[in-house]
Short mmCIF file of C-alpha atoms in Angstrom, two decimals:
data_model
loop_
_atom_site.label_atom_id
_atom_site.label_comp_id
_atom_site.label_asym_id
_atom_site.label_seq_id
_atom_site.Cartn_x
_atom_site.Cartn_y
_atom_site.Cartn_z
CA MET A 1 -12.12 -10.11 -1.94
CA ALA A 2 -10.02 -7.06 -3.21
CA GLU A 3 -10.65 -5.56 -6.33
CA VAL A 4 -8.04 -5.71 -9.17
CA PHE A 5 -6.49 -2.37 -9.72
CA HIS A 6 -4.58 -1.29 -12.90
CA PRO A 7 -1.15 -0.42 -11.52
CA ASN A 8 -0.63 2.40 -14.10
CA ILE A 9 -3.66 4.41 -13.23
CA PRO A 10 -3.92 6.43 -10.03
CA ILE A 11 -5.59 4.03 -7.45
CA TYR A 12 -7.70 6.65 -5.79
CA LEU A 13 -9.26 7.41 -9.24
CA GLN A 14 -10.07 3.68 -9.60
CA LEU A 15 -11.40 3.75 -6.02
CA ILE A 16 -13.75 6.62 -6.93
CA GLU A 17 -14.99 4.69 -10.04
CA SER A 18 -15.65 1.59 -8.14
CA VAL A 19 -17.65 3.45 -5.51
CA LYS A 20 -19.64 5.38 -8.18
CA ARG A 21 -20.57 2.15 -9.88
CA LYS A 22 -21.88 0.76 -6.64
CA ILE A 23 -23.89 3.88 -6.07
CA VAL A 24 -25.40 3.80 -9.62
CA SER A 25 -26.07 0.13 -9.56
CA GLY A 26 -27.97 0.49 -6.24
CA GLU A 27 -25.52 -1.71 -4.42
CA LEU A 28 -24.98 1.29 -2.21
CA SER A 29 -28.37 2.87 -1.66
CA PRO A 30 -29.00 6.58 -1.09
CA GLY A 31 -28.52 7.62 2.57
CA GLN A 32 -26.53 4.46 3.31
CA ARG A 33 -23.58 4.83 5.72
CA LEU A 34 -20.21 4.26 4.11
CA PRO A 35 -17.64 2.16 5.95
CA SER A 36 -14.93 4.13 7.63
CA VAL A 37 -11.68 5.25 5.79
CA ARG A 38 -9.86 2.33 7.47
CA ASP A 39 -12.34 -0.29 6.80
CA LEU A 40 -12.62 0.80 3.15
CA ALA A 41 -8.92 0.78 2.84
CA GLN A 42 -8.85 -2.74 4.13
CA THR A 43 -11.75 -3.96 1.95
CA TYR A 44 -9.83 -2.74 -1.11
CA GLU A 45 -6.43 -3.49 0.29
CA VAL A 46 -5.13 -0.10 -0.28
CA ASN A 47 -3.51 2.54 1.77
CA PRO A 48 -5.78 4.49 4.15
CA ASN A 49 -4.45 7.83 2.62
CA THR A 50 -5.58 6.65 -0.77
CA ALA A 51 -9.12 5.78 0.56
CA GLN A 52 -9.25 9.16 2.23
CA ARG A 53 -8.50 10.96 -0.87
CA ALA A 54 -11.01 9.07 -2.81
CA LEU A 55 -13.76 9.76 -0.20
CA ALA A 56 -12.80 13.50 -0.17
CA GLU A 57 -13.14 13.61 -3.91
CA LEU A 58 -16.58 11.87 -3.82
CA GLU A 59 -17.60 14.48 -1.15
CA ARG A 60 -16.47 17.29 -3.38
CA GLU A 61 -18.57 15.89 -6.16
CA GLY A 62 -21.51 15.64 -3.83
CA LEU A 63 -22.02 12.01 -4.08
CA VAL A 64 -21.03 11.50 -0.43
CA TYR A 65 -21.71 13.72 2.49
CA SER A 66 -20.23 13.65 5.92
CA GLU A 67 -21.95 14.17 9.20
CA ARG A 68 -19.52 15.42 11.86
CA THR A 69 -19.62 12.35 14.21
CA ALA A 70 -21.79 9.75 12.35
CA GLY A 71 -19.56 9.20 9.39
CA ARG A 72 -20.04 9.40 5.59
CA PHE A 73 -23.24 8.73 3.77
CA ILE A 74 -24.36 8.20 0.13
CA THR A 75 -26.15 11.26 -1.26
CA ASN A 76 -29.96 11.28 -1.38
CA ASP A 77 -29.87 13.39 -4.42
CA GLY A 78 -31.51 11.08 -7.11
CA GLY A 79 -30.80 13.61 -9.86
CA LEU A 80 -27.07 13.56 -9.16
CA ILE A 81 -26.92 9.78 -9.07
CA GLU A 82 -28.83 9.74 -12.35
CA MET A 83 -26.43 12.22 -13.76
CA THR A 84 -23.47 10.00 -12.52
CA ARG A 85 -25.05 6.99 -14.35
CA THR A 86 -25.27 8.89 -17.49
CA GLU A 87 -21.65 9.97 -17.25
CA LEU A 88 -20.47 6.42 -16.63
CA ALA A 89 -22.53 5.12 -19.41
CA LYS A 90 -21.02 7.80 -21.78
CA GLU A 91 -17.61 6.72 -20.94
CA GLN A 92 -18.51 3.08 -21.70
CA ILE A 93 -19.95 3.99 -25.05
CA GLU A 94 -17.00 6.24 -25.92
CA ASN A 95 -14.67 3.31 -25.14
CA PHE A 96 -16.79 0.88 -27.17
CA ILE A 97 -16.82 3.16 -30.24
CA THR A 98 -13.04 3.91 -30.05
CA GLU A 99 -12.28 0.30 -29.91
CA MET A 100 -14.52 -0.64 -32.68
CA GLN A 101 -13.15 2.12 -34.94
CA ARG A 102 -9.70 0.80 -34.23
CA LEU A 103 -10.79 -2.54 -35.37
CA GLY A 104 -11.82 -0.78 -38.61
CA PHE A 105 -15.60 -0.72 -38.29
CA THR A 106 -17.65 2.01 -39.89
CA ASN A 107 -20.53 3.58 -37.90
CA GLU A 108 -23.10 1.68 -39.87
CA GLN A 109 -21.25 -1.60 -39.41
CA LEU A 110 -20.93 -0.87 -35.75
CA LEU A 111 -24.58 -0.26 -35.33
CA GLN A 112 -25.44 -3.49 -37.22
CA GLU A 113 -23.22 -5.53 -35.04
CA LEU A 114 -24.76 -4.10 -31.99
CA GLU A 115 -28.22 -4.71 -33.19
CA GLN A 116 -27.62 -8.22 -34.28
CA LYS A 117 -26.08 -9.03 -30.87
CA LEU A 118 -28.95 -7.49 -29.00
CA LYS A 119 -31.50 -9.24 -31.00
CA LYS A 120 -29.57 -12.54 -30.42
CA GLU A 121 -29.66 -11.91 -26.67
CA GLU A 122 -33.35 -11.23 -26.88
CA ARG A 123 -34.11 -14.47 -28.47
CA GLN A 124 -32.08 -16.36 -26.02
CA ASP A 125 -33.98 -14.67 -23.25
CA GLU A 126 -37.21 -15.59 -24.74
CA ARG A 127 -36.16 -19.25 -25.04
CA LYS A 128 -35.48 -19.36 -21.34
CA MET B 1 -5.84 12.95 17.14
CA LYS B 2 -2.39 14.04 16.07
CA GLU B 3 -0.20 15.52 18.84
CA ASN B 4 2.44 17.16 16.74
CA ASN B 5 3.48 17.54 13.24
CA VAL B 6 7.04 16.51 13.66
CA PRO B 7 7.92 14.28 10.78
CA SER B 8 8.77 10.61 11.50
CA ALA B 9 12.21 11.02 10.05
CA VAL B 10 14.32 13.72 8.64
CA ILE B 11 17.59 13.06 6.80
CA LYS B 12 19.87 15.97 5.94
CA ASN B 13 23.03 15.76 3.58
CA LEU B 14 23.66 12.09 4.55
CA THR B 15 26.79 10.57 3.15
CA LYS B 16 28.13 7.30 4.04
CA SER B 17 31.37 5.72 2.62
CA TYR B 18 32.93 2.44 3.25
CA GLY B 19 36.54 3.07 2.65
CA GLY B 20 36.74 4.47 -1.03
CA PHE B 21 33.23 3.31 -1.77
CA THR B 22 30.41 5.72 -1.36
CA ALA B 23 27.28 3.77 -0.26
CA LEU B 24 25.10 6.95 0.18
CA ARG B 25 25.74 10.36 -1.40
CA ASP B 26 24.14 13.58 -0.05
CA VAL B 27 20.62 12.05 0.68
CA ASN B 28 18.00 14.32 1.81
CA LEU B 29 14.62 13.10 2.90
CA VAL B 30 11.64 13.97 5.15
CA LEU B 31 9.27 11.14 5.94
CA PRO B 32 6.08 12.60 7.11
CA LYS B 33 3.70 10.79 9.69
CA GLY B 34 1.07 8.39 8.69
CA LYS B 35 2.63 7.25 5.39
CA ILE B 36 3.65 4.00 3.96
CA ILE B 37 6.83 4.53 2.13
CA GLY B 38 8.38 2.19 -0.44
CA LEU B 39 12.30 2.22 -0.51
CA LEU B 40 13.04 0.88 -3.90
CA GLY B 41 16.39 0.30 -5.73
CA PRO B 42 18.50 -2.54 -7.21
CA ASN B 43 20.95 -4.56 -5.19
CA GLY B 44 23.76 -2.50 -3.77
CA SER B 45 21.91 0.81 -4.27
CA GLY B 46 22.14 1.68 -0.56
CA LYS B 47 18.73 0.60 0.80
CA THR B 48 19.98 -1.39 3.66
CA THR B 49 22.68 1.08 4.47
CA LEU B 50 20.05 3.75 4.75
CA ILE B 51 17.98 1.51 6.95
CA LYS B 52 20.81 0.66 9.17
CA ILE B 53 21.47 4.33 9.67
CA LEU B 54 17.93 5.10 10.54
CA THR B 55 17.73 2.31 13.05
CA GLY B 56 20.93 3.27 14.75
CA LEU B 57 23.11 0.25 13.58
CA ILE B 58 25.53 2.36 11.68
CA THR B 59 26.86 5.30 13.56
CA ASN B 60 29.76 6.64 11.60
CA TYR B 61 28.30 8.74 8.74
CA GLN B 62 28.23 12.38 7.60
CA GLY B 63 25.12 14.41 7.89
CA GLU B 64 22.05 14.50 10.15
CA VAL B 65 19.38 12.01 10.88
CA LEU B 66 16.47 12.77 13.15
CA VAL B 67 13.82 10.25 14.26
CA GLU B 68 10.72 12.09 15.81
CA GLY B 69 12.97 15.19 15.90
CA ARG B 70 15.63 13.57 17.95
CA PRO B 71 19.17 12.50 16.63
CA VAL B 72 19.38 8.82 16.00
CA GLY B 73 20.75 7.14 19.15
CA ALA B 74 19.97 5.16 22.08
CA ASP B 75 16.51 6.97 22.70
CA THR B 76 15.24 6.81 19.03
CA LYS B 77 15.90 3.08 19.07
CA ALA B 78 12.81 2.63 21.27
CA LEU B 79 10.75 4.46 18.77
CA ILE B 80 11.54 2.23 15.85
CA SER B 81 10.27 -1.29 15.17
CA TYR B 82 12.70 -2.91 12.79
CA LEU B 83 12.30 -6.06 10.73
CA PRO B 84 15.85 -6.95 9.69
CA ASP B 85 16.40 -9.07 6.56
CA ARG B 86 17.68 -12.08 8.53
CA ASN B 87 16.46 -14.13 11.31
CA TYR B 88 18.05 -13.46 14.71
CA PHE B 89 16.40 -15.97 17.04
CA ALA B 90 18.35 -18.40 19.18
CA ASP B 91 17.99 -22.04 18.21
CA TRP B 92 16.27 -23.16 21.45
CA MET B 93 13.38 -20.58 21.13
CA ARG B 94 9.85 -21.39 20.70
CA ALA B 95 7.47 -18.76 19.17
CA ARG B 96 6.22 -17.85 22.62
CA ASP B 97 9.75 -17.51 24.04
CA ALA B 98 10.28 -14.80 21.35
CA ILE B 99 7.08 -13.17 22.29
CA PHE B 100 8.07 -13.05 25.92
CA LEU B 101 11.40 -11.73 24.94
CA PHE B 102 9.86 -8.87 22.95
CA SER B 103 7.66 -8.14 26.01
CA ASP B 104 10.62 -7.67 28.20
CA MET B 105 12.60 -5.68 25.73
CA TYR B 106 9.93 -3.22 24.49
CA ALA B 107 7.65 -1.20 26.51
CA ASP B 108 5.37 -0.64 23.50
CA PHE B 109 4.96 -4.32 22.84
CA ASN B 110 1.43 -5.90 23.01
CA GLY B 111 2.00 -9.52 23.65
CA ALA B 112 -1.78 -10.37 23.41
CA LYS B 113 -1.84 -9.02 19.93
CA ALA B 114 1.13 -10.94 18.90
CA PHE B 115 -0.40 -14.22 20.20
CA GLN B 116 -3.67 -13.35 18.33
CA MET B 117 -1.70 -12.77 15.15
CA ILE B 118 0.22 -15.93 15.17
CA ASP B 119 -2.98 -17.85 15.98
CA ARG B 120 -4.67 -16.38 13.04
CA LEU B 121 -1.63 -17.54 10.97
CA GLY B 122 -2.20 -21.01 12.14
CA LEU B 123 1.19 -20.94 13.97
CA ASN B 124 1.62 -22.88 17.24
CA ALA B 125 3.17 -20.82 20.00
CA ASN B 126 4.96 -23.93 21.27
CA GLN B 127 6.71 -24.50 17.93
CA LYS B 128 10.50 -24.01 17.81
CA ILE B 129 11.29 -21.21 15.52
CA LYS B 130 14.18 -23.24 14.13
CA SER B 131 11.70 -25.92 12.70
CA MET B 132 9.60 -23.42 10.94
CA SER B 133 9.84 -22.86 7.28
CA LYS B 134 11.38 -19.69 5.98
CA GLY B 135 8.12 -18.08 4.90
CA MET B 136 6.66 -18.95 8.40
CA ILE B 137 9.67 -17.29 10.17
CA ASP B 138 9.16 -14.31 8.00
CA LYS B 139 5.61 -13.95 8.83
CA PHE B 140 6.21 -14.58 12.41
CA GLN B 141 8.87 -11.87 12.61
CA LEU B 142 6.46 -9.53 10.99
CA CYS B 143 3.82 -10.41 13.68
CA LEU B 144 6.44 -9.50 16.35
CA VAL B 145 7.34 -6.15 14.69
CA MET B 146 3.76 -5.07 13.99
CA SER B 147 2.73 -5.88 17.52
CA ARG B 148 4.88 -2.97 18.73
CA GLU B 149 3.20 0.50 18.92
CA ALA B 150 6.19 2.20 17.44
CA HIS B 151 6.56 5.54 15.66
CA LEU B 152 8.50 4.12 12.72
CA TYR B 153 8.28 0.66 11.25
CA VAL B 154 11.31 -0.27 9.19
CA LEU B 155 10.85 -3.34 7.16
CA ASP B 156 13.80 -4.66 5.14
CA GLU B 157 12.68 -7.00 2.50
CA PRO B 158 9.72 -8.50 4.40
CA LEU B 159 8.33 -10.34 1.34
CA GLY B 160 11.40 -12.01 0.05
CA GLY B 161 10.74 -15.52 0.94
CA VAL B 162 6.97 -15.94 1.23
CA ASP B 163 4.44 -17.09 -1.17
CA PRO B 164 1.86 -14.83 -2.89
CA ALA B 165 -0.92 -15.73 -0.33
CA ALA B 166 1.43 -14.92 2.56
CA ARG B 167 2.38 -11.64 0.88
CA ASP B 168 -1.23 -10.53 0.92
CA PHE B 169 -1.43 -11.59 4.62
CA ILE B 170 1.76 -9.48 5.30
CA LEU B 171 0.44 -6.47 3.42
CA ASP B 172 -2.87 -6.75 5.17
CA THR B 173 -1.05 -6.95 8.50
CA VAL B 174 0.79 -3.89 7.78
CA LEU B 175 -2.38 -1.93 6.74
CA LYS B 176 -4.24 -3.06 9.75
CA ASN B 177 -1.51 -2.22 12.35
CA TYR B 178 0.05 0.95 11.45
CA SER B 179 -1.58 4.18 12.69
CA GLU B 180 -1.78 7.80 11.60
CA ASP B 181 0.93 8.69 14.15
CA SER B 182 3.48 6.36 12.64
CA SER B 183 5.16 5.61 9.30
CA VAL B 184 6.17 2.48 7.63
CA ILE B 185 9.23 2.18 5.38
CA ILE B 186 9.27 -1.03 3.27
CA SER B 187 12.25 -2.02 1.16
CA THR B 188 11.45 -4.45 -1.49
CA HIS B 189 12.23 -5.75 -4.95
CA LEU B 190 8.75 -7.19 -5.49
CA ILE B 191 7.25 -3.84 -6.44
CA SER B 192 4.02 -5.01 -8.35
CA ASP B 193 2.94 -6.97 -5.34
CA VAL B 194 3.11 -3.92 -2.96
CA GLU B 195 2.62 -0.80 -4.95
CA ARG B 196 -1.08 -0.50 -4.18
CA ILE B 197 -0.29 0.09 -0.47
CA PHE B 198 2.30 2.75 -0.76
CA ASP B 199 1.95 6.53 -0.39
CA THR B 200 5.18 7.55 -1.51
CA VAL B 201 8.12 5.74 -3.30
CA ILE B 202 11.79 6.53 -3.15
CA PHE B 203 14.12 5.24 -5.93
CA LEU B 204 17.66 4.89 -4.82
CA LYS B 205 20.30 4.49 -7.38
CA GLN B 206 24.03 4.09 -6.59
CA GLY B 207 23.52 5.82 -3.27
CA GLU B 208 21.63 8.70 -4.57
CA ILE B 209 17.90 9.52 -4.55
CA MET B 210 16.71 9.41 -8.10
CA LEU B 211 13.11 10.10 -7.33
CA CYS B 212 10.79 10.60 -4.30
CA ASP B 213 7.09 11.28 -5.14
CA GLU B 214 3.61 10.43 -4.09
CA ILE B 215 2.76 7.24 -5.93
CA ASP B 216 -0.59 8.34 -7.55
CA THR B 217 1.05 11.63 -8.59
CA LEU B 218 3.59 9.47 -10.38
CA ARG B 219 0.96 7.33 -12.01
CA GLU B 220 -0.79 10.51 -13.06
CA LYS B 221 2.39 11.96 -14.53
CA THR B 222 3.71 8.94 -16.30
CA GLN B 223 0.79 6.81 -16.83
CA LYS B 224 2.85 3.92 -15.70
CA SER B 225 2.92 1.53 -12.79
CA VAL B 226 5.82 1.94 -10.48
CA ASP B 227 6.93 -1.53 -11.49
CA GLN B 228 7.14 -0.38 -15.08
CA LEU B 229 8.93 2.85 -14.08
CA PHE B 230 11.41 0.95 -12.01
CA ARG B 231 12.31 -1.37 -14.94
CA GLU B 232 12.80 1.69 -17.03
CA VAL B 233 14.94 3.76 -14.62
CA PHE B 234 17.13 0.78 -13.62
CA LYS B 235 17.33 -0.84 -17.01
CA CYS B 236 20.49 -3.04 -17.16
#
């Protein structure tokens, strides 16, 4: 099943993001071989040149490395993966804060809401 | 892998008039290899005229048009796989007759591939083309066109009559079957359905090129989808 892309954001950027998420979440594990450009393009239903561009960028960032004939692999650099995780998390937090501020929440209110929600979830987990 | 870097097509100072009406005005384009190009424009903007010139169906025009470095003519026709915007099969033909016809006509046609494709589509090779629905015929024609190993695929409105699921199939088929040595030109109105597969888009307005750019560059510059951009540029 193809991922849904936002048509107004460059697709190669969204592709990069998607692969990063998979690396960070462990869906793609360190040292794992990536599918070929063509396969990747087909999985995501995008143009192979777009897939190529995304992979080249991931390679430039060091998250992916290529071996001449064997293909492309996920990095074994745990530190880099951890850094990427932090980066992605930071983006999410920033988005969350911006949205909450737009809704008129002050920082204290925002924290309160967050705490309440987390506590509620904990209680629900305990009940299970 | 690539033998040469000759672009799939080059168009220089192309002008085409029908009597007093100018359908294309001083069009200049280079279509590199290995790209999927969207040819977009409202009705009457010159898309089909441009396609017919590329495919050698219209020959009286001003300017220069090269396919694989050769002037458009009898020997470039063999390089182009063309999906016209209408059905051209004889009434008596069954799917397999059309496949055999293509095998006879085109040296680069892969009949086995065509049979596989129609099989995957759930089409019966023995069915009369006449008895197929419009969407089925569209899909069948696309199978024929994409079963050639051409240098340039020219698809004129391949999505018009088909349902969204079939559209996905068609796009998938295009993605699977074009190669780095060939290019695909797709003219369409249904931009939002296809914009994810384009490399480059060309906007035609009243016979002139309004815009020709890489699609992700456009998105970066404008923060808009091509569909949005199209609606703005061609606002009625």
